[in-house]
XYZ file of C-alpha atoms in Angstrom:
591
model
C -11.449 -1.564 -34.199
C -14.910 -0.028 -34.627
C -15.989 -1.419 -31.246
C -12.898 0.116 -29.645
C -13.570 3.491 -31.300
C -17.184 3.333 -30.181
C -16.134 2.709 -26.562
C -13.613 5.538 -26.776
C -16.343 7.825 -28.086
C -18.592 6.902 -25.144
C -15.789 7.586 -22.654
C -15.116 10.997 -24.211
C -18.793 11.898 -24.045
C -18.933 10.776 -20.399
C -15.857 12.835 -19.522
C -17.364 15.887 -21.201
C -20.575 15.416 -19.218
C -18.632 15.075 -15.951
C -16.647 18.212 -16.772
C -19.825 20.100 -17.585
C -21.447 18.981 -14.343
C -18.346 19.938 -12.396
C -18.385 23.416 -13.921
C -22.033 23.799 -13.021
C -21.349 22.638 -9.454
C -18.421 25.000 -8.994
C -20.453 27.959 -10.141
C -23.437 26.939 -8.036
C -25.611 25.223 -10.634
C -28.896 24.275 -9.029
C -27.450 24.591 -5.540
C -28.898 27.369 -3.389
C -27.621 29.605 -0.609
C -29.767 32.182 1.174
C -29.830 34.234 4.384
C -32.671 34.399 6.878
C -32.694 36.942 9.725
C -33.457 35.534 13.186
C -33.040 38.593 15.396
C -35.224 41.678 15.619
C -34.116 45.294 15.577
C -30.344 45.536 15.267
C -28.255 47.980 17.302
C -24.579 48.757 17.708
C -22.893 46.120 19.927
C -26.030 43.994 19.768
C -25.858 40.551 18.191
C -27.272 39.931 14.726
C -28.070 36.260 14.160
C -28.992 34.773 10.805
C -29.757 31.298 9.513
C -28.208 30.178 6.247
C -30.311 27.884 4.109
C -28.510 25.762 1.533
C -29.096 22.596 -0.449
C -25.457 21.594 -0.081
C -24.793 18.760 2.352
C -21.545 17.261 3.605
C -20.589 14.338 5.828
C -19.059 16.526 8.551
C -20.272 20.157 8.711
C -17.672 20.893 11.413
C -14.813 20.290 8.988
C -13.969 23.444 6.991
C -12.118 21.271 4.479
C -15.499 19.809 3.540
C -17.461 23.050 3.663
C -16.028 26.534 4.112
C -18.969 28.878 4.655
C -18.202 32.521 5.413
C -20.441 35.583 5.713
C -19.381 39.111 4.796
C -20.755 42.096 6.700
C -20.078 45.463 5.055
C -20.768 48.654 6.998
C -22.086 51.917 5.586
C -18.541 53.309 5.794
C -17.117 50.426 3.784
C -15.614 48.355 6.590
C -15.667 44.654 5.691
C -15.863 41.859 8.266
C -15.788 38.190 7.276
C -16.981 35.735 9.903
C -17.422 31.965 9.699
C -20.799 30.294 9.881
C -21.294 27.355 12.244
C -23.468 24.243 12.308
C -26.213 24.663 14.902
C -28.751 22.415 16.615
C -31.496 24.007 18.683
C -32.742 22.446 21.935
C -35.925 22.638 23.964
C -35.553 24.918 26.990
C -37.241 22.450 29.366
C -36.499 18.948 28.120
C -33.113 19.731 26.533
C -34.133 17.527 23.630
C -33.099 18.540 20.102
C -35.666 20.864 18.541
C -36.046 21.068 14.798
C -33.391 20.242 12.256
C -29.793 21.409 12.477
C -28.860 24.347 10.280
C -26.166 26.866 9.511
C -26.037 29.990 11.656
C -23.901 33.117 11.778
C -23.583 35.668 14.572
C -22.200 39.153 14.195
C -21.953 42.226 16.396
C -21.828 45.528 14.471
C -19.648 48.328 15.807
C -21.237 51.222 13.924
C -24.751 52.313 12.927
C -26.158 52.469 9.434
C -27.090 50.108 6.622
C -25.047 46.906 6.655
C -24.820 44.704 3.557
C -24.667 40.971 4.292
C -23.745 38.130 1.942
C -23.004 34.440 2.551
C -20.235 32.883 0.481
C -19.267 29.268 -0.012
C -15.728 28.526 -1.145
C -16.314 25.209 -2.904
C -18.487 24.892 -4.842
C -18.283 28.639 -5.449
C -21.654 29.948 -4.381
C -23.002 33.230 -3.010
C -26.290 34.294 -1.519
C -28.196 37.389 -2.494
C -27.145 40.475 -0.550
C -29.501 41.535 2.226
C -29.495 44.857 4.065
C -29.749 45.193 7.839
C -30.329 48.598 9.407
C -28.322 49.050 12.606
C -29.322 51.788 15.033
C -27.048 53.700 17.384
C -26.767 52.346 20.914
C -25.411 54.438 23.756
C -26.214 51.765 26.333
C -23.465 49.296 25.462
C -19.799 50.241 25.992
C -18.577 47.543 23.595
C -15.847 44.958 23.898
C -13.101 44.854 26.535
C -9.761 46.266 25.442
C -6.380 47.173 26.911
C -6.650 50.679 28.362
C -4.908 53.172 26.083
C -4.319 55.593 28.974
C -2.437 52.976 30.997
C -1.789 49.529 29.470
C -1.720 47.900 32.907
C -5.495 48.254 33.063
C -8.549 47.441 30.962
C -11.171 49.584 29.259
C -14.324 49.133 27.248
C -14.347 49.943 23.561
C -15.865 53.366 24.244
C -12.943 54.207 26.550
C -14.776 53.570 29.829
C -12.444 52.278 32.554
C -13.112 48.598 33.277
C -12.061 46.947 36.544
C -12.764 43.189 36.615
C -14.487 42.229 39.883
C -15.515 38.611 40.176
C -14.562 34.985 40.633
C -14.279 31.587 39.037
C -17.562 29.907 38.097
C -15.828 27.080 36.279
C -18.703 24.616 35.992
C -21.888 23.431 37.631
C -22.351 20.040 39.261
C -26.082 20.163 38.539
C -27.684 18.176 35.741
C -29.744 19.293 32.758
C -31.540 22.595 33.140
C -30.285 22.721 36.725
C -27.001 23.935 35.254
C -28.698 26.984 33.761
C -30.648 27.690 36.941
C -27.445 27.559 38.978
C -25.575 29.896 36.642
C -28.540 32.247 36.629
C -28.417 32.303 40.439
C -24.656 32.874 40.497
C -24.839 35.610 37.873
C -27.733 37.298 39.683
C -25.769 37.370 42.929
C -22.596 38.570 41.260
C -24.291 41.258 39.197
C -26.433 42.770 41.940
C -23.327 42.991 44.141
C -21.276 44.913 41.611
C -19.379 42.004 40.045
C -18.679 41.889 36.330
C -16.479 38.887 35.481
C -16.570 35.090 35.758
C -14.017 32.554 34.593
C -15.596 29.490 32.963
C -13.967 26.318 31.659
C -14.763 24.435 28.447
C -13.886 21.215 30.275
C -14.905 17.728 29.178
C -17.462 17.498 32.005
C -18.981 20.928 31.362
C -19.000 22.943 28.134
C -16.333 21.111 26.138
C -17.388 20.300 22.581
C -14.761 17.682 21.676
C -13.993 14.612 23.772
C -13.899 10.827 23.754
C -17.623 10.556 23.038
C -17.319 12.750 19.938
C -14.018 11.690 18.480
C -11.888 14.313 16.783
C -13.365 17.010 14.604
C -17.057 16.075 14.832
C -18.956 17.916 17.581
C -22.456 16.639 16.792
C -22.682 14.625 20.032
C -21.836 17.746 22.039
C -24.265 20.212 20.510
C -26.209 20.237 23.776
C -23.105 21.499 25.591
C -22.640 24.174 22.934
C -26.287 25.217 23.244
C -25.910 25.392 27.039
C -22.904 27.680 26.648
C -25.029 29.866 24.353
C -27.491 30.251 27.213
C -24.694 31.021 29.689
C -23.515 33.857 27.460
C -27.062 35.186 27.152
C -27.459 35.157 30.941
C -24.154 36.997 31.275
C -25.053 39.579 28.632
C -28.347 40.347 30.367
C -26.460 41.088 33.611
C -23.417 42.938 32.215
C -21.090 40.127 33.242
C -18.035 39.255 31.175
C -16.603 35.758 30.761
C -13.001 34.628 30.618
C -13.446 31.459 28.589
C -10.830 28.791 29.323
C -10.429 26.640 26.226
C -8.208 23.830 27.584
C -7.984 22.642 31.182
C -4.662 21.151 32.242
C -6.017 17.685 33.064
C -6.908 16.993 29.441
C -3.196 16.799 28.583
C -1.677 15.919 31.949
C -0.552 12.476 33.045
C 0.014 13.521 36.647
C -2.379 16.241 37.837
C -6.160 15.778 37.481
C -5.295 13.582 34.515
C -7.904 12.938 31.819
C -5.388 11.844 29.208
C -6.779 8.305 29.147
C -10.099 9.676 27.815
C -8.665 12.325 25.498
C -9.603 11.804 21.823
C -6.128 13.012 20.774
C -4.672 9.984 22.599
C -3.579 7.245 20.190
C -5.185 4.717 22.538
C -8.531 6.293 21.596
C -7.732 6.464 17.889
C -6.063 9.871 18.091
C -2.854 10.974 16.381
C -0.439 11.181 19.364
C 0.931 8.695 21.882
C 1.828 11.250 24.552
C 0.439 14.690 25.532
C 3.665 16.572 24.829
C 3.246 15.905 21.106
C -0.013 17.879 20.995
C 2.021 21.062 20.532
C 4.103 19.765 17.624
C 2.110 17.097 15.794
C 0.792 18.469 12.501
C -2.462 16.505 12.487
C -3.238 17.453 16.103
C -2.689 21.121 15.387
C -4.820 21.067 12.262
C -7.715 19.270 13.954
C -7.562 21.635 16.922
C -7.651 24.607 14.536
C -11.047 23.365 13.363
C -12.217 23.492 16.974
C -10.821 27.001 17.386
C -12.659 28.146 14.279
C -15.939 26.686 15.525
C -15.560 28.277 18.966
C -14.802 31.674 17.446
C -17.696 31.372 14.992
C -20.159 30.619 17.770
C -19.069 32.861 20.661
C -16.689 35.585 19.461
C -19.668 37.815 18.700
C -20.432 38.436 22.371
C -19.280 41.661 24.071
C -19.557 39.587 27.250
C -16.542 37.567 26.157
C -13.776 39.145 28.250
C -10.950 37.010 26.875
C -9.914 33.713 25.378
C -7.695 31.766 27.776
C -5.785 29.092 25.892
C -4.729 26.956 28.858
C -5.469 26.657 32.516
C -2.228 26.003 34.426
C -0.292 24.673 31.467
C 2.712 23.804 33.618
C 0.796 20.782 34.958
C 1.195 19.305 31.458
C 4.437 18.006 29.880
C 4.238 20.797 27.285
C 6.993 23.196 28.349
C 7.352 26.839 27.329
C 9.721 25.995 24.477
C 6.928 23.955 22.887
C 4.028 26.055 24.118
C 5.200 29.426 22.828
C 5.155 28.578 19.100
C 1.872 26.690 19.607
C 0.200 29.741 21.164
C 1.599 32.002 18.439
C 0.245 29.728 15.721
C -3.153 29.228 17.333
C -3.617 32.918 18.121
C -2.878 33.853 14.510
C -5.417 31.258 13.414
C -8.005 32.519 15.910
C -7.534 36.114 14.748
C -8.799 35.167 11.273
C -12.202 34.318 12.751
C -12.440 36.861 15.576
C -12.913 40.289 13.966
C -13.591 41.784 17.412
C -9.977 41.311 18.541
C -10.779 39.757 21.903
C -8.013 39.665 24.474
C -5.932 36.488 24.745
C -4.092 34.981 27.707
C -3.019 31.724 29.335
C -2.250 30.698 32.910
C 0.159 28.799 35.123
C -0.014 27.232 38.564
C 1.777 29.688 40.876
C 4.347 30.486 38.211
C 4.917 34.214 37.799
C 8.304 33.900 36.098
C 7.844 32.720 32.530
C 9.017 33.923 29.149
C 5.464 33.385 27.904
C 4.369 36.772 29.234
C 6.505 38.722 26.755
C 4.839 37.079 23.763
C 2.885 39.693 21.789
C -0.021 37.247 21.442
C -0.538 37.308 25.230
C -2.456 40.475 26.155
C -2.411 40.156 29.945
C -0.602 38.115 32.569
C -2.148 35.950 35.273
C -1.312 34.707 38.738
C -2.777 31.734 40.645
C -2.217 31.573 44.397
C -3.049 28.783 46.864
C -0.160 29.398 49.251
C -2.186 30.560 52.253
C 0.315 33.374 52.741
C -0.217 36.994 53.731
C -1.495 38.472 50.463
C -0.954 42.038 51.639
C 2.729 41.212 51.784
C 2.922 38.801 48.836
C 0.931 40.535 46.106
C 3.161 43.641 45.807
C 6.099 41.275 45.216
C 4.147 39.189 42.686
C 3.008 42.200 40.667
C 6.552 43.531 40.629
C 7.740 40.260 39.102
C 4.928 40.188 36.537
C 5.503 43.807 35.573
C 9.209 43.130 35.153
C 8.376 40.303 32.740
C 5.681 42.256 30.865
C 5.817 45.943 31.855
C 3.085 47.098 29.471
C 0.423 44.488 30.231
C -2.337 44.178 32.847
C -2.104 41.404 35.424
C -4.941 39.488 37.067
C -5.147 37.165 40.058
C -7.397 34.765 38.168
C -7.366 31.911 40.704
C -7.073 32.190 44.459
C -7.686 30.048 47.504
C -6.315 29.501 50.971
C -5.192 26.057 49.795
C -5.469 24.025 46.629
C -6.911 21.008 48.409
C -10.322 22.482 49.124
C -12.146 24.535 51.678
C -10.657 24.865 55.173
C -13.520 23.474 57.247
C -12.101 23.815 60.773
C -11.642 27.555 61.285
C -12.490 28.701 57.752
C -9.322 30.559 56.895
C -10.743 30.646 53.369
C -13.195 33.389 54.356
C -10.344 35.588 55.540
C -8.224 34.784 52.475
C -11.194 35.509 50.219
C -11.485 39.020 51.653
C -7.712 39.567 51.517
C -7.589 38.634 47.842
C -10.422 40.956 46.882
C -8.700 43.980 48.386
C -4.973 43.235 48.240
C -5.001 42.611 44.479
C -6.152 46.035 43.205
C -4.202 47.894 45.894
C -1.030 46.070 44.805
C -1.475 47.124 41.177
C -3.378 44.177 39.720
C -6.011 45.240 37.203
C -8.923 43.729 39.121
C -10.018 41.913 42.242
C -8.611 38.582 43.271
C -10.818 35.897 41.642
C -11.546 33.197 44.215
C -11.731 29.561 43.148
C -14.098 27.864 45.609
C -17.311 29.291 44.171
C -19.646 26.361 44.943
C -18.111 25.258 48.256
C -17.459 28.664 49.848
C -18.640 31.842 48.131
C -22.181 30.738 47.354
C -22.957 28.416 50.314
C -21.540 30.986 52.763
C -23.323 33.805 50.895
C -20.195 35.918 50.573
C -21.575 37.763 47.544
C -21.952 41.046 49.427
C -18.152 41.184 49.718
C -18.112 42.146 46.045
C -20.540 45.013 46.602
C -18.279 46.493 49.285
C -15.266 46.445 46.980
C -17.301 47.771 44.041
C -18.672 50.596 46.194
C -15.210 51.765 47.186
C -13.883 51.759 43.610
C -17.062 53.122 42.015
C -16.300 55.843 39.435
C -12.563 55.486 40.035
C -10.191 55.513 37.071
C -7.153 53.656 38.368
C -5.021 54.480 35.339
C -3.818 57.700 36.998
C -2.435 55.986 40.118
C 0.812 54.244 40.984
C 0.852 51.403 43.544
C 3.063 51.958 46.587
C 3.587 50.279 49.944
C 2.725 52.918 52.526
C 4.113 53.142 56.050
C 2.229 52.390 59.244
C 3.458 53.035 62.755
C 3.565 51.284 65.043
C 3.997 48.163 62.902
C 0.694 46.540 63.793
C -0.811 46.747 60.320
C 0.044 46.787 56.635
C -0.906 49.584 54.238
C -1.087 49.430 50.433
C -1.775 52.583 48.445
C -2.589 53.762 44.940
C -1.281 57.282 44.667
C -0.801 60.391 42.544
C 0.682 63.711 43.675
C -2.723 64.949 44.814
C -4.818 61.822 45.479
C -4.482 58.499 47.237
C -6.499 55.336 47.748
C -5.270 53.330 50.725
C -6.054 49.941 52.249
C -5.006 49.440 55.870
C -5.192 45.895 57.236
C -4.393 44.638 60.715
C -1.502 42.176 60.931
C -3.854 40.043 63.023
C -6.323 39.819 60.138
C -4.678 37.195 57.956
C -4.745 33.369 57.949
C -1.490 32.792 59.831
C -2.686 34.960 62.717
C -5.969 33.042 62.747
C -4.039 29.763 62.842
C -1.978 30.935 65.818
C -5.110 32.047 67.667
C -6.725 28.677 66.952
C -3.691 26.768 68.229
C -3.630 28.918 71.358
C -7.322 28.230 71.950
C -6.658 24.502 71.645
C -3.869 24.706 74.221
C -6.121 26.574 76.623
C -9.016 24.227 75.819
C -11.116 27.220 74.814
C -11.931 25.993 71.303
C -15.529 24.891 70.658
C -18.176 25.155 67.952
C -18.885 28.803 68.800
C -15.253 29.897 69.008
C -14.417 32.975 66.946
C -11.259 35.004 66.786
C -11.683 38.782 66.662
C -8.462 40.713 66.016
C -7.552 43.257 68.703
C -8.696 46.858 68.350
C -6.031 49.318 67.186
C -6.600 52.994 67.925
C -3.061 54.370 67.881
C -1.882 53.899 64.291
C -0.487 56.576 62.000
C -0.437 56.319 58.210
C 2.487 57.921 56.377
C 2.300 58.720 52.671
C 5.268 60.098 50.751
C 5.113 62.094 47.533
C 1.872 64.012 48.080
C 1.746 67.745 47.526
C 1.312 69.966 50.560
C -2.163 71.324 51.206
C -5.619 70.544 52.518
C -7.104 67.155 51.653
C -10.525 65.627 52.056
C -10.144 62.300 53.857
C -13.002 59.797 53.739
C -12.599 56.483 55.535
C -14.460 53.342 54.488
C -15.161 50.119 56.374
C -14.702 47.098 54.033
C -16.417 44.868 56.598
C -19.694 46.782 56.590
C -19.481 48.774 53.357
C -20.071 52.096 55.133
C -18.397 55.473 54.670
C -17.368 57.850 57.428
C -18.092 61.552 57.257
C -15.403 63.348 55.221
C -12.866 65.338 57.214
C -10.200 67.834 56.195
C -6.564 67.060 56.906
C -3.581 69.303 56.255
C -0.526 67.564 54.872
C 3.075 68.689 54.675
C 5.023 68.304 51.457
C 6.512 64.827 50.877
C 5.864 63.661 54.438
C 2.203 63.221 55.222
C 0.968 61.694 58.475
C -2.686 60.774 58.964
C -4.254 59.305 62.086
C -6.000 55.992 61.398
C -9.415 55.564 63.061
C -9.961 52.738 65.528
C -10.458 49.354 63.801
C -10.145 45.585 64.219
C -9.930 44.151 60.704
C -9.269 46.628 57.900
C -10.098 50.113 56.633
C -9.840 51.927 53.313
C -9.245 55.612 52.638
C -9.972 58.069 49.839
C -7.754 61.122 50.017
C -8.291 63.997 47.563
C -6.614 67.406 47.521
C -9.111 70.243 47.889
């Protein structure tokens, strides 16, 4: 009996010691947590980056169930922002080898000047750092994050209210290796920026900047920290050049069994140890959703801070996957709510489909703008007004973007290069049809860059410079005789017009090519030049009577004509179109 009582006494003492140790651990005990500033002078809309030093270690720092580390930023006016920390590994700029030990980091972009109080907080064990103060200066140089335009929700604006028209293209990934990837993006961004462009669409694909794939397994991104570091550098390059990024989080192939399929290598696949046997279950399986939420949190923690982040795009062309809208809609609602917890900057959110303008997805409140992809090779001057009408009917108070475009989805047209013509059409037809930005071409590394088409962006940017498109309504204008097509953006006293020859579109080029083959005139130097039109009249309805300043612009050369004065009659305005072969644009302003 005494031996039994003695053992019981020892067990009670041991339990008391364990309880005491647990209480010490939960209140911090000898564990430490401290903040270390990594950036210099802080300014409004400039990134503050801090390291977080702690003695606490866990098996998987990417799992918030193991360690939930948040940082509070409190402004001088009392606004509180809580952002998640993320596990970071630095890399050498030249060798791309890991540099130093991994550590916790946090990034934050303040929206107001003054003294900001910063404190790191660990959920379990309960632990807080000392509060540090960071002085943030005013900054009139940065316009802030991209928002929906409050003057007209079919367009975008910067946080300071400045009108924002996306002009750019897809720069989905680089086929270079190592630091060659950064050099190529730097080249692309340089060309885009100096030619007036301001947006690029980039994929977090398995072969580019994806952080979770077969080589990592689910929920542990340590083997992909180099990709994450590379994406850091891409954002820095973009920020330095005032370029925004639409970041595509999931490409269709990852969950498709038919189109560009990567399902066999997907870590969510049960064949690779994942939780689901077929891609469709990704939207409904509880474990899949929870693991993906960890990835969403990490992505937001690492990149949400950047004003160069134009938008989060959940899926590229989701209709190539077996996840239909009935499954996708609740998934996007759930994931967007989860994302919002870790994105205090309220970045825009969207998703995309392959040539599918009619979808109930667009009415979801979580989707901030609609998208259209087009590889039909059709006359965009005719097609885009119909597409935007359909998108606006589905979501009348949202902007729309042509976020992918090509003459065909199979690759560049090498014979007569109809892609070059379609590239130009997409740039101009999109904004004149009522889309919120330029058409964003797809073939960046096989057409735009090798053919040095970058100056096409400068010509579009020059025409729309200092224009606030929120005041205009898109209309299809009249041209007689019917040798051209005219699209206009119009108010009662102003108009912007694009006039394009009917012979300047891919089908006309195809017919000319076929005719040249019949006549045996086709050779390596063959080129089709549309006929000159000098007898066209532009008719605009709805303008007030009076004198107007008319200034014509050549989109082929980027040159303006001398302004002239034209007198217009009420509601029926006829303007002579100057001689041209390809296309012209017009600015018309009442004097």
